Amino acid sequence: MSDFAERAGSVASSTPWGRWQQTIDEVEIVVDVPKGTRGRDVQVNFVTVATACHCGLLALVDMKPASIGVAVNKNPVMQGELLHSVIVDESTWTIENDGAELHILLIKSHRDASGAWSSLLKDQYELDPLVFDQVQKQLTLERFQRENPGFDFTDAEVTGNYQVS
């Protein structure tokens, strides 16, 4: 997670298998696993789809959101299409807290305050509207911190109904 998120805290969304949270750059998924779980017990798979269009000298590539599959001890934990695209080659996972948590770090392709994810997977693990509003505010404060490094926005508040245009 970003330095700002570590200092100010982030807005996490609980799920049946753990929780997920996000910053401007990343989505962190934390899966509760049996204590003592090792890397060989975990399978995290990504499937990406890209379409290319060659228009004269230009080649345009449209990256579609990846699908993710997570299994622990061969038992599926979650599977589905991510809401937005990620940079799969830069995303990673680790086992932490004495093998009690699987941390999956996804690197967002679209990185700015307006890129808040309203759900982790398409039609799954959606944020409550109030929580989504809090996430948007938190990402905006993170953006303010980046744009104004001499100021401290960790205790700042964004008030009112908030929507990024």
PDB file of C-alpha atoms in Angstrom:
ATOM      1  CA  MET A   1       0.000   0.000   0.000  1.00  0.00           C
ATOM      2  CA  SER A   2       1.086   3.592  -0.498  1.00  0.00           C
ATOM      3  CA  ASP A   3       2.811   5.632   2.188  1.00  0.00           C
ATOM      4  CA  PHE A   4      -0.266   7.874   2.383  1.00  0.00           C
ATOM      5  CA  ALA A   5      -2.591   4.876   2.872  1.00  0.00           C
ATOM      6  CA  GLU A   6      -0.351   3.501   5.622  1.00  0.00           C
ATOM      7  CA  ARG A   7      -0.386   6.836   7.485  1.00  0.00           C
ATOM      8  CA  ALA A   8      -4.023   7.826   6.891  1.00  0.00           C
ATOM      9  CA  GLY A   9      -5.529   4.351   6.770  1.00  0.00           C
ATOM     10  CA  SER A  10      -7.457   2.889   3.887  1.00  0.00           C
ATOM     11  CA  VAL A  11     -11.074   1.881   3.427  1.00  0.00           C
ATOM     12  CA  ALA A  12     -11.316  -1.913   3.362  1.00  0.00           C
ATOM     13  CA  SER A  13     -14.294  -3.943   2.208  1.00  0.00           C
ATOM     14  CA  SER A  14     -14.993  -7.229   4.003  1.00  0.00           C
ATOM     15  CA  THR A  15     -15.760 -10.364   2.018  1.00  0.00           C
ATOM     16  CA  PRO A  16     -16.537 -13.986   2.965  1.00  0.00           C
ATOM     17  CA  TRP A  17     -12.874 -14.888   2.318  1.00  0.00           C
ATOM     18  CA  GLY A  18     -11.161 -11.767   3.760  1.00  0.00           C
ATOM     19  CA  ARG A  19     -11.054  -8.157   2.551  1.00  0.00           C
ATOM     20  CA  TRP A  20      -9.902  -5.880  -0.251  1.00  0.00           C
ATOM     21  CA  GLN A  21      -8.820  -2.248  -0.392  1.00  0.00           C
ATOM     22  CA  GLN A  22      -7.299   0.154  -2.883  1.00  0.00           C
ATOM     23  CA  THR A  23      -5.052   3.138  -3.429  1.00  0.00           C
ATOM     24  CA  ILE A  24      -4.587   5.198  -6.575  1.00  0.00           C
ATOM     25  CA  ASP A  25      -2.031   2.676  -7.883  1.00  0.00           C
ATOM     26  CA  GLU A  26      -3.003  -0.645  -6.340  1.00  0.00           C
ATOM     27  CA  VAL A  27      -5.722  -3.022  -5.261  1.00  0.00           C
ATOM     28  CA  GLU A  28      -4.777  -5.209  -2.305  1.00  0.00           C
ATOM     29  CA  ILE A  29      -6.666  -8.435  -1.705  1.00  0.00           C
ATOM     30  CA  VAL A  30      -6.192 -10.177   1.652  1.00  0.00           C
ATOM     31  CA  VAL A  31      -7.441 -13.764   1.816  1.00  0.00           C
ATOM     32  CA  ASP A  32      -7.703 -15.470   5.210  1.00  0.00           C
ATOM     33  CA  VAL A  33      -6.039 -18.882   4.886  1.00  0.00           C
ATOM     34  CA  PRO A  34      -5.339 -21.677   7.379  1.00  0.00           C
ATOM     35  CA  LYS A  35      -2.372 -20.757   9.582  1.00  0.00           C
ATOM     36  CA  GLY A  36       0.811 -22.329   8.269  1.00  0.00           C
ATOM     37  CA  THR A  37      -0.228 -22.097   4.611  1.00  0.00           C
ATOM     38  CA  ARG A  38       2.812 -22.113   2.335  1.00  0.00           C
ATOM     39  CA  GLY A  39       3.346 -20.785  -1.167  1.00  0.00           C
ATOM     40  CA  ARG A  40       3.046 -24.244  -2.701  1.00  0.00           C
ATOM     41  CA  ASP A  41      -0.501 -24.491  -1.258  1.00  0.00           C
ATOM     42  CA  VAL A  42      -1.673 -21.412  -3.180  1.00  0.00           C
ATOM     43  CA  GLN A  43      -2.687 -20.944  -6.806  1.00  0.00           C
ATOM     44  CA  VAL A  44      -3.237 -17.419  -8.152  1.00  0.00           C
ATOM     45  CA  ASN A  45      -3.948 -17.350 -11.879  1.00  0.00           C
ATOM     46  CA  PHE A  46      -4.552 -14.454 -14.245  1.00  0.00           C
ATOM     47  CA  VAL A  47      -6.031 -14.684 -17.725  1.00  0.00           C
ATOM     48  CA  THR A  48      -5.659 -11.553 -19.855  1.00  0.00           C
ATOM     49  CA  VAL A  49      -7.295 -10.616 -23.126  1.00  0.00           C
ATOM     50  CA  ALA A  50      -5.910  -8.019 -25.512  1.00  0.00           C
ATOM     51  CA  THR A  51      -7.254  -6.985 -28.890  1.00  0.00           C
ATOM     52  CA  ALA A  52      -5.048  -5.245 -31.424  1.00  0.00           C
ATOM     53  CA  CYS A  53      -5.987  -2.936 -34.267  1.00  0.00           C
ATOM     54  CA  HIS A  54      -3.377  -2.053 -36.874  1.00  0.00           C
ATOM     55  CA  CYS A  55      -4.370   1.263 -38.429  1.00  0.00           C
ATOM     56  CA  GLY A  56      -1.674   2.265 -40.900  1.00  0.00           C
ATOM     57  CA  LEU A  57       1.450   3.049 -38.897  1.00  0.00           C
ATOM     58  CA  LEU A  58      -0.389   2.885 -35.580  1.00  0.00           C
ATOM     59  CA  ALA A  59      -1.030  -0.254 -33.616  1.00  0.00           C
ATOM     60  CA  LEU A  60      -3.659   0.155 -30.931  1.00  0.00           C
ATOM     61  CA  VAL A  61      -3.931  -2.420 -28.170  1.00  0.00           C
ATOM     62  CA  ASP A  62      -7.025  -2.548 -26.001  1.00  0.00           C
ATOM     63  CA  MET A  63      -6.394  -4.400 -22.740  1.00  0.00           C
ATOM     64  CA  LYS A  64      -9.511  -5.965 -21.291  1.00  0.00           C
ATOM     65  CA  PRO A  65      -9.760  -6.598 -17.553  1.00  0.00           C
ATOM     66  CA  ALA A  66      -8.026  -9.792 -16.503  1.00  0.00           C
ATOM     67  CA  SER A  67      -9.789 -12.719 -14.930  1.00  0.00           C
ATOM     68  CA  ILE A  68      -8.403 -13.954 -11.633  1.00  0.00           C
ATOM     69  CA  GLY A  69      -8.661 -17.321  -9.970  1.00  0.00           C
ATOM     70  CA  VAL A  70      -7.501 -17.976  -6.416  1.00  0.00           C
ATOM     71  CA  ALA A  71      -7.364 -21.395  -4.763  1.00  0.00           C
ATOM     72  CA  VAL A  72      -5.861 -22.540  -1.476  1.00  0.00           C
ATOM     73  CA  ASN A  73      -5.123 -26.243  -0.995  1.00  0.00           C
ATOM     74  CA  LYS A  74      -6.929 -26.793  -4.321  1.00  0.00           C
ATOM     75  CA  ASN A  75     -10.130 -25.261  -2.897  1.00  0.00           C
ATOM     76  CA  PRO A  76     -11.421 -22.315  -4.968  1.00  0.00           C
ATOM     77  CA  VAL A  77     -11.627 -19.072  -3.003  1.00  0.00           C
ATOM     78  CA  MET A  78     -12.677 -16.635  -5.715  1.00  0.00           C
ATOM     79  CA  GLN A  79     -12.848 -16.499  -9.465  1.00  0.00           C
ATOM     80  CA  GLY A  80     -14.070 -13.963 -11.980  1.00  0.00           C
ATOM     81  CA  GLU A  81     -13.302 -11.004 -14.189  1.00  0.00           C
ATOM     82  CA  LEU A  82     -11.666  -8.050 -12.461  1.00  0.00           C
ATOM     83  CA  LEU A  83     -13.698  -4.848 -12.699  1.00  0.00           C
ATOM     84  CA  HIS A  84     -10.869  -2.964 -14.437  1.00  0.00           C
ATOM     85  CA  SER A  85      -7.604  -3.866 -16.112  1.00  0.00           C
ATOM     86  CA  VAL A  86      -4.390  -4.426 -14.167  1.00  0.00           C
ATOM     87  CA  ILE A  87      -0.746  -4.812 -15.112  1.00  0.00           C
ATOM     88  CA  VAL A  88      -0.447  -8.548 -14.591  1.00  0.00           C
ATOM     89  CA  ASP A  89       3.357  -8.665 -14.944  1.00  0.00           C
ATOM     90  CA  GLU A  90       3.741  -6.198 -12.051  1.00  0.00           C
ATOM     91  CA  SER A  91       1.124  -7.795  -9.790  1.00  0.00           C
ATOM     92  CA  THR A  92       2.275 -10.230  -7.107  1.00  0.00           C
ATOM     93  CA  TRP A  93       1.215 -12.259  -4.090  1.00  0.00           C
ATOM     94  CA  THR A  94       2.790 -13.216  -0.757  1.00  0.00           C
ATOM     95  CA  ILE A  95       1.954 -15.292   2.302  1.00  0.00           C
ATOM     96  CA  GLU A  96       2.070 -13.176   5.474  1.00  0.00           C
ATOM     97  CA  ASN A  97       1.290 -13.266   9.215  1.00  0.00           C
ATOM     98  CA  ASP A  98       2.750 -16.744   9.836  1.00  0.00           C
ATOM     99  CA  GLY A  99       0.908 -18.233   6.887  1.00  0.00           C
ATOM    100  CA  ALA A 100      -2.507 -16.938   7.989  1.00  0.00           C
ATOM    101  CA  GLU A 101      -3.029 -14.429   5.150  1.00  0.00           C
ATOM    102  CA  LEU A 102      -2.541 -14.448   1.403  1.00  0.00           C
ATOM    103  CA  HIS A 103      -1.851 -10.905   0.143  1.00  0.00           C
ATOM    104  CA  ILE A 104      -2.443 -10.297  -3.576  1.00  0.00           C
ATOM    105  CA  LEU A 105      -1.257  -6.931  -4.880  1.00  0.00           C
ATOM    106  CA  LEU A 106      -2.757  -5.857  -8.212  1.00  0.00           C
ATOM    107  CA  ILE A 107      -1.245  -2.878 -10.044  1.00  0.00           C
ATOM    108  CA  LYS A 108      -3.966  -0.756 -11.660  1.00  0.00           C
ATOM    109  CA  SER A 109      -3.647   0.172 -15.340  1.00  0.00           C
ATOM    110  CA  HIS A 110      -5.668   3.375 -14.813  1.00  0.00           C
ATOM    111  CA  ARG A 111      -3.992   5.280 -11.973  1.00  0.00           C
ATOM    112  CA  ASP A 112      -5.702   8.435 -10.757  1.00  0.00           C
ATOM    113  CA  ALA A 113      -8.287   9.459  -8.180  1.00  0.00           C
ATOM    114  CA  SER A 114     -11.130   8.927 -10.661  1.00  0.00           C
ATOM    115  CA  GLY A 115     -10.075   5.284 -11.078  1.00  0.00           C
ATOM    116  CA  ALA A 116     -11.752   4.013  -7.904  1.00  0.00           C
ATOM    117  CA  TRP A 117     -13.081   0.476  -8.244  1.00  0.00           C
ATOM    118  CA  SER A 118     -16.712   0.090  -7.155  1.00  0.00           C
ATOM    119  CA  SER A 119     -16.283  -3.688  -6.939  1.00  0.00           C
ATOM    120  CA  LEU A 120     -13.410  -6.140  -7.066  1.00  0.00           C
ATOM    121  CA  LEU A 121     -14.876  -8.459  -9.690  1.00  0.00           C
ATOM    122  CA  LYS A 122     -17.650  -7.760 -12.167  1.00  0.00           C
ATOM    123  CA  ASP A 123     -20.907  -8.260 -10.253  1.00  0.00           C
ATOM    124  CA  GLN A 124     -19.058  -9.590  -7.183  1.00  0.00           C
ATOM    125  CA  TYR A 125     -17.778  -7.987  -3.984  1.00  0.00           C
ATOM    126  CA  GLU A 126     -19.389  -4.616  -4.711  1.00  0.00           C
ATOM    127  CA  LEU A 127     -18.791  -1.715  -2.358  1.00  0.00           C
ATOM    128  CA  ASP A 128     -21.715  -0.255  -0.477  1.00  0.00           C
ATOM    129  CA  PRO A 129     -22.443   3.245  -1.919  1.00  0.00           C
ATOM    130  CA  LEU A 130     -21.353   4.899   1.347  1.00  0.00           C
ATOM    131  CA  VAL A 131     -18.092   2.922   1.384  1.00  0.00           C
ATOM    132  CA  PHE A 132     -17.490   3.743  -2.287  1.00  0.00           C
ATOM    133  CA  ASP A 133     -17.943   7.439  -1.453  1.00  0.00           C
ATOM    134  CA  GLN A 134     -15.333   7.062   1.323  1.00  0.00           C
ATOM    135  CA  VAL A 135     -12.936   5.341  -1.103  1.00  0.00           C
ATOM    136  CA  GLN A 136     -13.316   8.161  -3.634  1.00  0.00           C
ATOM    137  CA  LYS A 137     -12.601  10.736  -0.933  1.00  0.00           C
ATOM    138  CA  GLN A 138      -9.551   8.784   0.274  1.00  0.00           C
ATOM    139  CA  LEU A 139      -8.130   8.518  -3.252  1.00  0.00           C
ATOM    140  CA  THR A 140      -8.695  12.241  -3.765  1.00  0.00           C
ATOM    141  CA  LEU A 141      -6.763  13.020  -0.574  1.00  0.00           C
ATOM    142  CA  GLU A 142      -3.998  10.682  -1.751  1.00  0.00           C
ATOM    143  CA  ARG A 143      -3.875  12.625  -5.041  1.00  0.00           C
ATOM    144  CA  PHE A 144      -3.725  15.943  -3.136  1.00  0.00           C
ATOM    145  CA  GLN A 145      -0.810  14.548  -1.101  1.00  0.00           C
ATOM    146  CA  ARG A 146       1.085  13.607  -4.268  1.00  0.00           C
ATOM    147  CA  GLU A 147       0.460  16.991  -5.854  1.00  0.00           C
ATOM    148  CA  ASN A 148       1.425  18.882  -2.667  1.00  0.00           C
ATOM    149  CA  PRO A 149       4.163  16.869  -0.928  1.00  0.00           C
ATOM    150  CA  GLY A 150       4.911  19.677   1.546  1.00  0.00           C
ATOM    151  CA  PHE A 151       1.453  19.380   3.105  1.00  0.00           C
ATOM    152  CA  ASP A 152       0.010  16.615   5.273  1.00  0.00           C
ATOM    153  CA  PHE A 153      -3.471  15.480   4.213  1.00  0.00           C
ATOM    154  CA  THR A 154      -3.675  12.434   6.515  1.00  0.00           C
ATOM    155  CA  ASP A 155      -6.226  14.120   8.817  1.00  0.00           C
ATOM    156  CA  ALA A 156      -8.005  16.146   6.117  1.00  0.00           C
ATOM    157  CA  GLU A 157     -11.639  15.546   5.199  1.00  0.00           C
ATOM    158  CA  VAL A 158     -13.549  15.898   1.955  1.00  0.00           C
ATOM    159  CA  THR A 159     -17.144  16.791   2.807  1.00  0.00           C
ATOM    160  CA  GLY A 160     -20.477  16.529   1.043  1.00  0.00           C
ATOM    161  CA  ASN A 161     -21.683  14.078  -1.542  1.00  0.00           C
ATOM    162  CA  TYR A 162     -18.670  13.322  -3.605  1.00  0.00           C
ATOM    163  CA  GLN A 163     -18.420  12.149  -7.186  1.00  0.00           C
ATOM    164  CA  VAL A 164     -15.373  12.269  -9.417  1.00  0.00           C
ATOM    165  CA  SER A 165     -16.258  13.484 -12.893  1.00  0.00           C
TER     166      SER A 165
END
